[in-house]
């Protein structure tokens, strides 16, 4: 009889961390916390991004269509489709983003270069 695999299980999502990232063979998973003062400029990616809202509220615009997202909602940004977001409601938003196909090794890692701090309200 073969011994069962006794390798300890390591969860991807730790309860104490804010941001995590894993690269699989054909896709990436990016767990991110967007602070309440964050937004993005309009941008696009060569990969499809499927964003799952875990906490908080965000306003999204994808290909000219604007909508409000809250926990349980899913946002799909197809490859080469312009989109932007803004955290709303005063609380951070946690998202889980599936990126496919996986980016080139030099571009892999937590996304967020397009994220900016919103200007103070006037």
CSV table of C-alpha atoms in Angstrom, one decimal:
chain,number,residue,atom,x,y,z
A,1,UNK,CA,0.0,0.0,0.0
A,2,UNK,CA,1.3,3.5,-0.9
A,3,UNK,CA,1.7,6.0,1.8
A,4,UNK,CA,-0.7,9.0,1.4
A,5,UNK,CA,0.8,12.4,0.5
A,6,UNK,CA,1.6,14.0,3.9
A,7,UNK,CA,2.8,17.3,2.5
A,8,UNK,CA,1.4,20.0,4.7
A,9,UNK,CA,-1.4,22.1,3.1
A,10,UNK,CA,-0.4,25.7,2.6
A,11,UNK,CA,-3.4,28.1,1.9
A,12,UNK,CA,-2.9,30.7,-0.7
A,13,UNK,CA,-4.9,33.3,1.2
A,14,UNK,CA,-3.5,34.1,4.6
A,15,UNK,CA,-5.8,35.9,7.0
A,16,UNK,CA,-3.2,38.3,8.2
A,17,UNK,CA,-1.8,39.6,4.9
A,18,UNK,CA,-3.1,42.4,2.7
A,19,UNK,CA,-1.6,41.5,-0.7
A,20,UNK,CA,-0.6,38.1,-2.1
A,21,UNK,CA,0.3,36.8,-5.5
A,22,UNK,CA,0.6,33.4,-7.1
A,23,UNK,CA,1.6,32.4,-10.6
A,24,UNK,CA,0.2,29.2,-12.0
A,25,UNK,CA,1.1,27.5,-15.3
A,26,UNK,CA,-1.4,29.4,-17.5
A,27,UNK,CA,-2.7,32.2,-15.2
A,28,UNK,CA,-1.9,34.3,-12.2
A,29,UNK,CA,-4.0,35.1,-9.1
A,30,UNK,CA,-3.5,38.5,-7.4
A,31,UNK,CA,-5.1,39.2,-4.0
A,32,UNK,CA,-5.0,42.9,-3.3
A,33,UNK,CA,-6.2,45.5,-0.8
A,34,UNK,CA,-7.0,48.8,-2.4
A,35,UNK,CA,-7.0,51.6,0.2
A,36,UNK,CA,-10.0,53.9,0.5
A,37,UNK,CA,-8.1,56.7,-1.2
A,38,UNK,CA,-7.2,54.7,-4.4
A,39,UNK,CA,-8.4,55.0,-8.0
A,40,UNK,CA,-6.8,54.2,-11.3
A,41,UNK,CA,-6.3,56.0,-14.6
A,42,UNK,CA,-8.0,54.5,-17.6
A,43,UNK,CA,-5.8,51.6,-18.8
A,44,UNK,CA,-5.9,48.2,-20.5
A,45,UNK,CA,-4.0,44.9,-20.4
A,46,UNK,CA,-3.1,42.3,-23.0
A,47,UNK,CA,-4.6,39.7,-20.7
A,48,UNK,CA,-8.1,39.1,-19.4
A,49,UNK,CA,-8.6,40.1,-15.8
A,50,UNK,CA,-11.5,38.6,-13.8
A,51,UNK,CA,-11.9,40.5,-10.5
A,52,UNK,CA,-13.8,39.1,-7.6
A,53,UNK,CA,-14.9,41.6,-5.0
A,54,UNK,CA,-14.2,40.3,-1.4
A,55,UNK,CA,-14.8,43.4,0.7
A,56,UNK,CA,-15.6,47.1,0.3
A,57,UNK,CA,-17.2,49.0,-2.6
A,58,UNK,CA,-15.7,50.2,-5.9
A,59,UNK,CA,-16.9,52.1,-8.9
A,60,UNK,CA,-15.8,50.5,-12.2
A,61,UNK,CA,-15.9,51.6,-15.8
A,62,UNK,CA,-15.2,48.9,-18.3
A,63,UNK,CA,-15.4,49.7,-22.1
A,64,UNK,CA,-17.5,52.8,-21.3
A,65,UNK,CA,-20.0,51.1,-19.1
A,66,UNK,CA,-20.0,52.3,-15.5
A,67,UNK,CA,-21.2,50.3,-12.5
A,68,UNK,CA,-21.0,49.9,-8.7
A,69,UNK,CA,-19.4,46.7,-7.3
A,70,UNK,CA,-19.6,45.3,-3.8
A,71,UNK,CA,-18.7,41.9,-2.1
A,72,UNK,CA,-19.8,39.0,-4.2
A,73,UNK,CA,-19.7,40.9,-7.5
A,74,UNK,CA,-17.4,39.9,-10.4
A,75,UNK,CA,-15.9,42.3,-12.9
A,76,UNK,CA,-14.5,41.1,-16.2
A,77,UNK,CA,-12.1,43.2,-18.1
A,78,UNK,CA,-11.4,41.4,-21.4
A,79,UNK,CA,-7.9,41.7,-23.0
A,80,UNK,CA,-7.2,45.1,-24.6
A,81,UNK,CA,-10.4,46.7,-23.1
A,82,UNK,CA,-10.0,50.1,-21.4
A,83,UNK,CA,-11.2,50.2,-17.8
A,84,UNK,CA,-10.7,52.1,-14.6
A,85,UNK,CA,-11.8,51.9,-10.9
A,86,UNK,CA,-12.2,54.0,-7.8
A,87,UNK,CA,-12.7,52.8,-4.2
A,88,UNK,CA,-15.8,54.3,-2.8
A,89,UNK,CA,-17.5,54.2,0.6
A,90,UNK,CA,-14.5,55.1,2.8
A,91,UNK,CA,-13.3,51.6,3.5
A,92,UNK,CA,-10.6,49.6,1.8
A,93,UNK,CA,-11.6,47.1,-0.9
A,94,UNK,CA,-10.1,43.6,-1.1
A,95,UNK,CA,-10.2,41.9,-4.5
A,96,UNK,CA,-9.0,38.6,-6.0
A,97,UNK,CA,-8.0,39.0,-9.6
A,98,UNK,CA,-7.5,36.0,-12.0
A,99,UNK,CA,-5.1,37.1,-14.8
A,100,UNK,CA,-5.0,34.9,-18.0
A,101,UNK,CA,-2.9,34.1,-19.7
A,102,UNK,CA,0.0,34.5,-17.3
A,103,UNK,CA,2.1,37.5,-18.1
A,104,UNK,CA,5.7,37.2,-19.2
A,105,UNK,CA,8.2,36.6,-16.3
A,106,UNK,CA,9.5,40.2,-16.4
A,107,UNK,CA,6.0,41.6,-16.0
A,108,UNK,CA,4.7,39.1,-13.4
A,109,UNK,CA,4.1,40.2,-9.8
A,110,UNK,CA,1.5,42.1,-8.0
A,111,UNK,CA,-0.4,44.5,-10.3
A,112,UNK,CA,-1.0,48.1,-9.2
A,113,UNK,CA,1.3,50.3,-11.3
A,114,UNK,CA,-1.9,52.0,-12.7
A,115,UNK,CA,-3.2,52.7,-9.2
A,116,UNK,CA,-3.0,56.3,-7.9
A,117,UNK,CA,-4.1,58.2,-4.8
A,118,UNK,CA,-7.3,60.2,-5.4
A,119,UNK,CA,-7.0,64.0,-4.9
A,120,UNK,CA,-8.4,65.4,-1.7
A,121,UNK,CA,-12.0,66.5,-1.9
A,122,UNK,CA,-12.5,70.2,-2.4
